[in-house]
Amino acid sequence: MVPKTRKLPDNTQLPIGNNPGRSRSHNRRVVLDAIRSHGMMGRTQIAKLAHLSPQAVTNIVDELVADGLLIEKGRLRSGRGQPPIQFAVNPDGAFTVGIEIAADHLVLVALDMVGTLRAERVIQAENTDPDHIIPIILQELAKLRGQTGIAPERLQGIGLVMPGPFEIDGMTSVGPTTLPGWQGKNPATLLSSATGEDVVLENDASAAAVGERFFGAAQSISSFGLVYFGAGLGLGIVHEGRPYRGAYGNAGEIGHAVSSPGGRACTCGQRGCLERYASLYALYEKMSQAGRERPDFEGLLTLHRNNDPVMDEWLSEASLHLAPMLSTLENILDPETIILGGALPDEIVDALIARINPLPRSVSTRAVRTQPRLMRGHTGQLTAALGAATLPLWEIMTPKLDTKVTISNA
């Protein structure tokens, strides 16, 4: 059963508590989400927003203060009588970590309870197999903990993102796709055993969409698609504010949608996949064929600024294959917008959008729009790791019904 919601003045929806039949854990999340969404407030206002009894709110707020997740912010001077005590989410109450293992680099970020980026680390890594990369993660995680300014024991969980697809029969690149050494292994279990922390696994495109929703271009957009440029190509889908993952976590695997039937052979076993034309892998392949070294992130930007012919050829080819795929996605998903982002410098993403526009006609072709059909993301190379760190933060902050037998009025 989906938690009830109610419309707020800004057209967002706030899940509400309901004293009978709601678990204590759910109601704690309702209270935290209300304060996170609307800023500091008193118990009476919390009770009204969350549809919980004043006594239930008092009990929950006292617990959250004792746990360090809420802090008192003094009294609000307004009207007659005793001013109400105001409560706010405590930024130092906890932190979460997001880790992205990509084909050639490692990204770690730490977020506090209000979603502020407290620390970040980007490390180049030529070898990403488990035996090599997990010891590096442990070293970098220790450094990250020290940089947050929050007590290390306040870590509430780790989000891990890797390229998909996951567990696909018949694909030679079963998951994670571009990372050798991980086939048949459970990344979340391995990392959890190594760190002693709870770990949740997500594919990079879906996590990137969450990162853009919370920290980037999609903060005011509830339904959108994010085309994510990693080594391959993926699509993160957010519908009504929540990521859509599909039955097995592989929704949005557009990199292996065929855009050129009978075209270039793909590692998945098909021919003509979109990823073979519109991905960093395709660009690196062109560089190799031209006898050039593989550029890093800054090197990509330099090539673009120097009007490099190989980069120009890739931009033309990528835009040619992306345009019809994006308009097809619009017809299927009817999103508010489609965002391009990931491991490409902003200037290259802007150049790609310029070559794709105008998109072919679709259901999104409307004279009156609140958003452009195509836009660049704002969180750049950190977007997937930011989304990963948000996943365990959601476990603390996002209201949902628990399936446990224990039910409480508070």
XYZ file of C-alpha atoms in Angstrom:
410
model
C 0.000 0.000 0.000
C 1.386 3.426 -0.988
C 1.535 6.061 1.789
C -1.139 8.736 1.499
C -0.022 12.132 0.287
C -1.520 15.570 0.291
C -0.932 18.541 -1.969
C 1.089 21.440 -0.611
C 0.902 25.050 -1.849
C 3.965 24.555 -4.074
C 2.313 21.500 -5.689
C 4.713 19.079 -4.003
C 3.315 16.161 -2.040
C 4.148 15.298 1.545
C 3.540 11.716 2.748
C 1.489 11.859 5.906
C 1.415 9.876 9.095
C -1.728 8.273 10.394
C -1.820 7.275 14.032
C -3.653 3.933 13.661
C -1.789 1.318 11.681
C 1.384 3.288 11.038
C 4.716 2.113 12.373
C 6.933 4.243 14.577
C 9.708 4.038 11.994
C 7.448 5.409 9.256
C 6.216 8.256 11.423
C 9.786 9.229 12.343
C 10.510 9.586 8.638
C 7.355 11.638 8.117
C 8.485 14.085 10.808
C 12.048 14.304 9.457
C 10.787 14.785 5.900
C 8.376 17.542 6.962
C 11.154 19.495 8.673
C 13.657 18.839 5.865
C 11.152 20.040 3.247
C 9.806 23.116 5.063
C 12.539 24.223 7.405
C 12.484 24.588 11.168
C 9.097 24.448 12.835
C 7.341 23.730 16.123
C 5.529 20.582 17.228
C 2.051 21.951 16.421
C 2.987 22.758 12.838
C 4.656 19.343 12.449
C 1.503 17.626 13.692
C -0.633 19.510 11.167
C 1.657 18.756 8.221
C 2.174 15.102 9.146
C -1.416 14.376 10.299
C -0.117 12.945 13.554
C -1.433 13.556 17.038
C 0.363 16.170 19.180
C 1.389 13.472 21.650
C 2.812 11.278 18.887
C 4.804 14.222 17.523
C 6.122 15.094 20.989
C 7.352 11.523 21.473
C 8.934 11.338 18.028
C 10.612 14.751 18.258
C 12.053 13.913 21.676
C 13.465 10.662 20.266
C 14.971 12.394 17.245
C 16.585 15.054 19.427
C 18.017 12.345 21.686
C 19.363 10.521 18.635
C 21.026 13.712 17.395
C 18.963 13.897 14.202
C 17.037 17.027 15.240
C 18.224 20.069 17.155
C 16.354 22.782 19.043
C 16.604 26.226 17.448
C 15.046 28.389 20.164
C 11.533 29.820 20.360
C 9.593 31.603 17.637
C 8.298 34.989 18.812
C 4.778 35.372 17.426
C 1.415 36.180 19.000
C 0.422 35.683 22.605
C 1.360 32.921 24.985
C 4.486 30.861 25.300
C 6.411 30.900 21.964
C 6.808 27.383 20.500
C 10.200 25.707 20.442
C 11.473 25.329 16.866
C 13.208 22.199 15.613
C 15.489 21.681 12.617
C 17.330 18.776 11.038
C 20.800 18.526 12.576
C 23.371 18.648 9.740
C 25.918 16.931 11.991
C 23.470 14.247 13.097
C 24.691 11.744 10.531
C 26.375 11.441 7.161
C 26.246 9.092 4.214
C 28.837 8.155 1.622
C 28.420 7.640 -2.099
C 30.964 5.645 -4.090
C 31.132 5.361 -7.862
C 33.359 2.702 -9.361
C 33.749 3.617 -13.024
C 35.861 2.051 -15.748
C 38.820 4.370 -15.187
C 38.218 6.270 -11.967
C 36.791 6.182 -8.472
C 34.617 8.902 -6.913
C 33.711 9.206 -3.220
C 31.477 11.873 -1.675
C 30.048 12.451 1.796
C 26.715 14.187 2.491
C 25.431 15.413 5.819
C 21.826 15.148 7.040
C 20.635 18.156 5.045
C 22.341 16.978 1.867
C 25.343 19.311 2.007
C 28.472 17.999 0.319
C 31.037 17.683 3.120
C 33.873 15.939 1.294
C 34.782 14.571 -2.118
C 37.586 12.549 -3.659
C 38.187 11.664 -7.322
C 40.920 9.109 -7.998
C 42.107 7.755 -11.336
C 42.096 3.946 -11.343
C 43.263 1.829 -14.251
C 42.446 -1.437 -12.485
C 38.938 -1.699 -10.987
C 38.732 -5.421 -10.231
C 37.593 -6.184 -6.643
C 40.960 -7.321 -5.275
C 42.598 -4.092 -6.431
C 39.898 -1.450 -5.938
C 38.431 -2.429 -2.545
C 41.698 -1.745 -0.637
C 41.854 1.657 -2.373
C 38.247 2.348 -1.355
C 39.092 1.545 2.271
C 42.023 3.977 2.215
C 39.998 6.750 0.585
C 36.997 6.151 2.844
C 39.198 6.648 5.914
C 40.377 9.977 4.496
C 36.824 10.984 3.618
C 35.541 10.289 7.135
C 38.148 12.633 8.537
C 37.195 15.427 6.152
C 33.463 15.563 6.966
C 33.759 17.267 10.346
C 31.202 14.744 11.648
C 32.003 11.963 14.103
C 33.088 8.921 12.016
C 30.687 6.620 13.885
C 27.791 8.733 12.564
C 28.097 7.121 9.124
C 24.616 5.813 8.303
C 25.343 3.814 5.173
C 27.104 3.674 1.819
C 25.587 3.923 -1.627
C 27.561 2.152 -4.340
C 27.104 2.777 -8.061
C 28.548 0.834 -10.964
C 27.734 0.533 -14.646
C 24.842 -1.804 -15.551
C 23.122 -3.835 -16.800
C 22.982 -6.430 -14.029
C 22.485 -10.201 -14.456
C 21.427 -10.298 -18.106
C 21.440 -13.756 -19.728
C 22.995 -13.865 -23.179
C 25.018 -10.659 -22.865
C 28.762 -11.148 -22.911
C 29.136 -8.013 -20.776
C 27.020 -9.062 -17.843
C 27.269 -6.761 -14.979
C 28.562 -4.554 -14.241
C 29.144 -4.090 -17.981
C 32.522 -2.460 -18.354
C 34.220 -3.589 -15.149
C 36.225 -6.829 -15.416
C 36.525 -9.110 -12.420
C 33.057 -8.522 -10.961
C 31.055 -11.156 -12.841
C 29.399 -13.592 -10.464
C 30.225 -11.438 -7.425
C 27.916 -9.300 -5.312
C 29.509 -5.832 -5.087
C 27.318 -4.680 -2.180
C 28.150 -7.779 -0.132
C 31.881 -7.478 -0.830
C 32.006 -3.801 0.117
C 29.813 -4.287 3.179
C 32.098 -7.077 4.441
C 35.165 -4.901 3.857
C 33.791 -1.754 5.526
C 31.408 -3.158 8.125
C 28.714 -0.751 6.860
C 25.339 -1.220 5.201
C 25.749 -0.889 1.423
C 23.074 -0.377 -1.227
C 23.913 -0.974 -4.908
C 22.515 1.002 -7.848
C 23.418 1.360 -11.519
C 25.216 4.577 -12.388
C 22.521 6.149 -14.577
C 19.734 5.718 -12.013
C 21.942 7.080 -9.240
C 22.944 10.013 -11.448
C 19.269 10.876 -11.975
C 18.775 10.903 -8.194
C 21.819 13.156 -7.850
C 20.446 15.592 -10.436
C 17.029 15.530 -8.719
C 18.451 16.470 -5.315
C 21.419 18.652 -6.201
C 21.296 19.704 -9.840
C 19.157 20.818 -12.750
C 16.118 18.723 -11.776
C 15.478 20.042 -8.261
C 12.127 21.479 -9.375
C 11.365 18.725 -11.914
C 9.458 15.625 -10.803
C 9.442 13.544 -14.021
C 12.477 13.427 -16.304
C 15.064 11.219 -17.946
C 18.823 11.603 -17.534
C 21.105 10.292 -20.268
C 24.295 9.361 -18.420
C 27.656 9.300 -20.171
C 29.938 6.897 -18.376
C 32.209 4.548 -20.271
C 28.944 3.339 -21.767
C 25.552 5.011 -21.994
C 22.553 4.700 -19.681
C 19.263 6.372 -18.838
C 18.110 7.240 -15.350
C 14.337 7.685 -15.060
C 12.631 9.713 -12.334
C 8.825 9.569 -12.238
C 6.855 11.775 -9.846
C 9.974 12.455 -7.795
C 11.150 8.860 -7.421
C 13.576 6.768 -9.466
C 12.040 4.103 -11.671
C 14.288 1.041 -11.679
C 12.239 -1.650 -13.381
C 11.651 -5.189 -12.143
C 15.360 -6.091 -11.990
C 17.068 -2.701 -11.713
C 17.823 -2.369 -15.434
C 15.228 0.168 -16.596
C 16.729 2.725 -18.970
C 19.433 0.564 -20.517
C 19.408 2.600 -23.733
C 23.069 1.934 -24.467
C 22.061 -1.481 -25.771
C 19.063 -0.283 -27.754
C 19.854 -0.714 -31.443
C 20.145 2.609 -33.278
C 21.825 1.255 -36.421
C 20.566 -2.247 -37.371
C 23.431 -4.418 -38.594
C 25.942 -1.788 -37.495
C 29.043 -2.054 -35.342
C 29.464 -5.138 -33.193
C 28.773 -4.499 -29.495
C 30.197 -6.288 -26.454
C 26.628 -7.316 -25.543
C 26.466 -9.582 -28.596
C 24.233 -7.356 -30.728
C 25.139 -5.060 -33.605
C 24.466 -1.341 -33.934
C 23.831 -0.514 -30.270
C 23.551 3.190 -29.436
C 26.510 2.834 -27.065
C 28.763 2.043 -30.045
C 28.194 5.546 -31.426
C 27.221 7.882 -28.575
C 29.422 7.077 -25.576
C 32.879 7.780 -24.218
C 33.795 4.245 -25.233
C 33.000 5.138 -28.848
C 35.048 8.339 -28.588
C 38.023 6.495 -27.086
C 37.785 3.949 -29.893
C 37.996 6.720 -32.477
C 41.018 8.145 -30.682
C 42.727 4.747 -30.722
C 41.999 4.248 -34.418
C 43.586 7.627 -35.091
C 46.725 6.532 -33.204
C 45.974 8.861 -30.294
C 46.212 8.264 -26.553
C 43.076 8.022 -24.447
C 42.373 11.478 -22.931
C 41.412 12.072 -19.313
C 38.625 14.438 -18.228
C 40.708 17.579 -18.694
C 42.134 16.192 -21.912
C 38.632 15.890 -23.370
C 38.044 19.570 -22.687
C 41.346 20.529 -24.309
C 40.507 18.520 -27.435
C 37.149 20.243 -27.739
C 38.575 23.733 -27.252
C 41.209 23.007 -29.903
C 38.522 21.938 -32.403
C 40.061 18.480 -32.625
C 38.779 16.670 -35.769
C 38.282 13.333 -34.001
C 36.230 15.002 -31.268
C 34.233 16.860 -33.931
C 33.548 13.609 -35.803
C 32.346 11.945 -32.602
C 30.041 14.857 -31.732
C 28.438 14.674 -35.178
C 27.986 10.904 -35.049
C 26.746 10.861 -31.458
C 24.166 13.581 -32.113
C 22.949 11.788 -35.243
C 22.220 8.603 -33.287
C 20.955 10.270 -30.117
C 18.338 12.559 -31.693
C 15.828 9.884 -32.828
C 16.393 7.862 -29.639
C 15.636 10.872 -27.443
C 12.434 11.726 -29.298
C 11.384 8.076 -28.975
C 11.999 8.287 -25.228
C 9.780 11.373 -25.127
C 6.996 9.452 -26.842
C 7.320 6.584 -24.355
C 7.924 8.471 -21.091
C 6.363 11.914 -21.730
C 8.961 13.552 -19.436
C 9.126 17.211 -18.448
C 12.646 17.249 -19.902
C 15.608 15.055 -20.797
C 18.945 15.897 -19.161
C 22.387 15.020 -20.492
C 25.186 14.574 -17.974
C 27.931 12.399 -16.546
C 31.637 12.048 -17.233
C 31.782 14.663 -20.000
C 32.925 18.277 -19.459
C 30.066 20.792 -19.514
C 31.304 22.453 -22.689
C 31.168 19.161 -24.592
C 27.660 18.408 -23.332
C 26.561 21.887 -24.463
C 28.116 21.282 -27.885
C 26.342 17.935 -28.158
C 22.976 19.484 -27.255
C 23.531 22.211 -29.851
C 24.067 19.560 -32.533
C 21.072 17.469 -31.467
C 18.656 20.424 -31.460
C 16.100 20.731 -32.793
C 14.882 17.307 -31.701
C 12.510 15.418 -34.027
C 8.806 15.945 -33.382
C 7.321 13.982 -30.483
C 4.640 14.295 -27.805
C 6.990 16.814 -26.162
C 6.675 19.190 -29.116
C 4.523 21.858 -27.484
C 4.516 25.612 -27.877
C 4.141 26.186 -24.139
C 6.766 24.479 -21.988
C 8.150 25.162 -18.505
C 11.431 23.391 -19.364
C 13.406 22.930 -22.584
C 13.109 19.482 -24.125
C 16.841 18.940 -23.678
C 19.165 20.400 -21.051
C 22.568 19.868 -19.432
C 22.915 18.536 -15.911
C 24.502 20.688 -13.218
C 26.317 18.180 -11.012
C 28.983 17.088 -13.500
C 31.411 14.301 -12.725
C 30.101 13.898 -9.156
C 26.479 13.263 -10.135
C 26.414 9.457 -9.827
C 28.306 9.464 -6.512
C 25.996 12.193 -5.150
C 23.012 10.065 -6.115
C 24.633 7.068 -4.447
C 25.086 8.975 -1.187
C 21.442 10.045 -1.359
C 20.212 6.426 -1.384
C 21.054 5.652 2.285
C 19.997 9.214 3.194
C 16.558 8.335 1.828
C 16.429 5.383 4.199
C 16.623 7.834 7.079
C 14.523 10.683 5.694
C 11.961 9.310 3.227
C 8.542 8.236 4.554
C 7.438 4.770 3.626
C 5.378 2.034 5.198
C 7.412 -0.674 6.880
C 6.401 -4.285 6.416
C 7.386 -5.328 9.925
C 4.774 -6.849 12.184
C 5.354 -4.341 14.973
C 2.921 -1.425 14.680
C 2.888 1.630 16.889
C 0.742 4.757 17.155
C 3.832 6.880 17.510
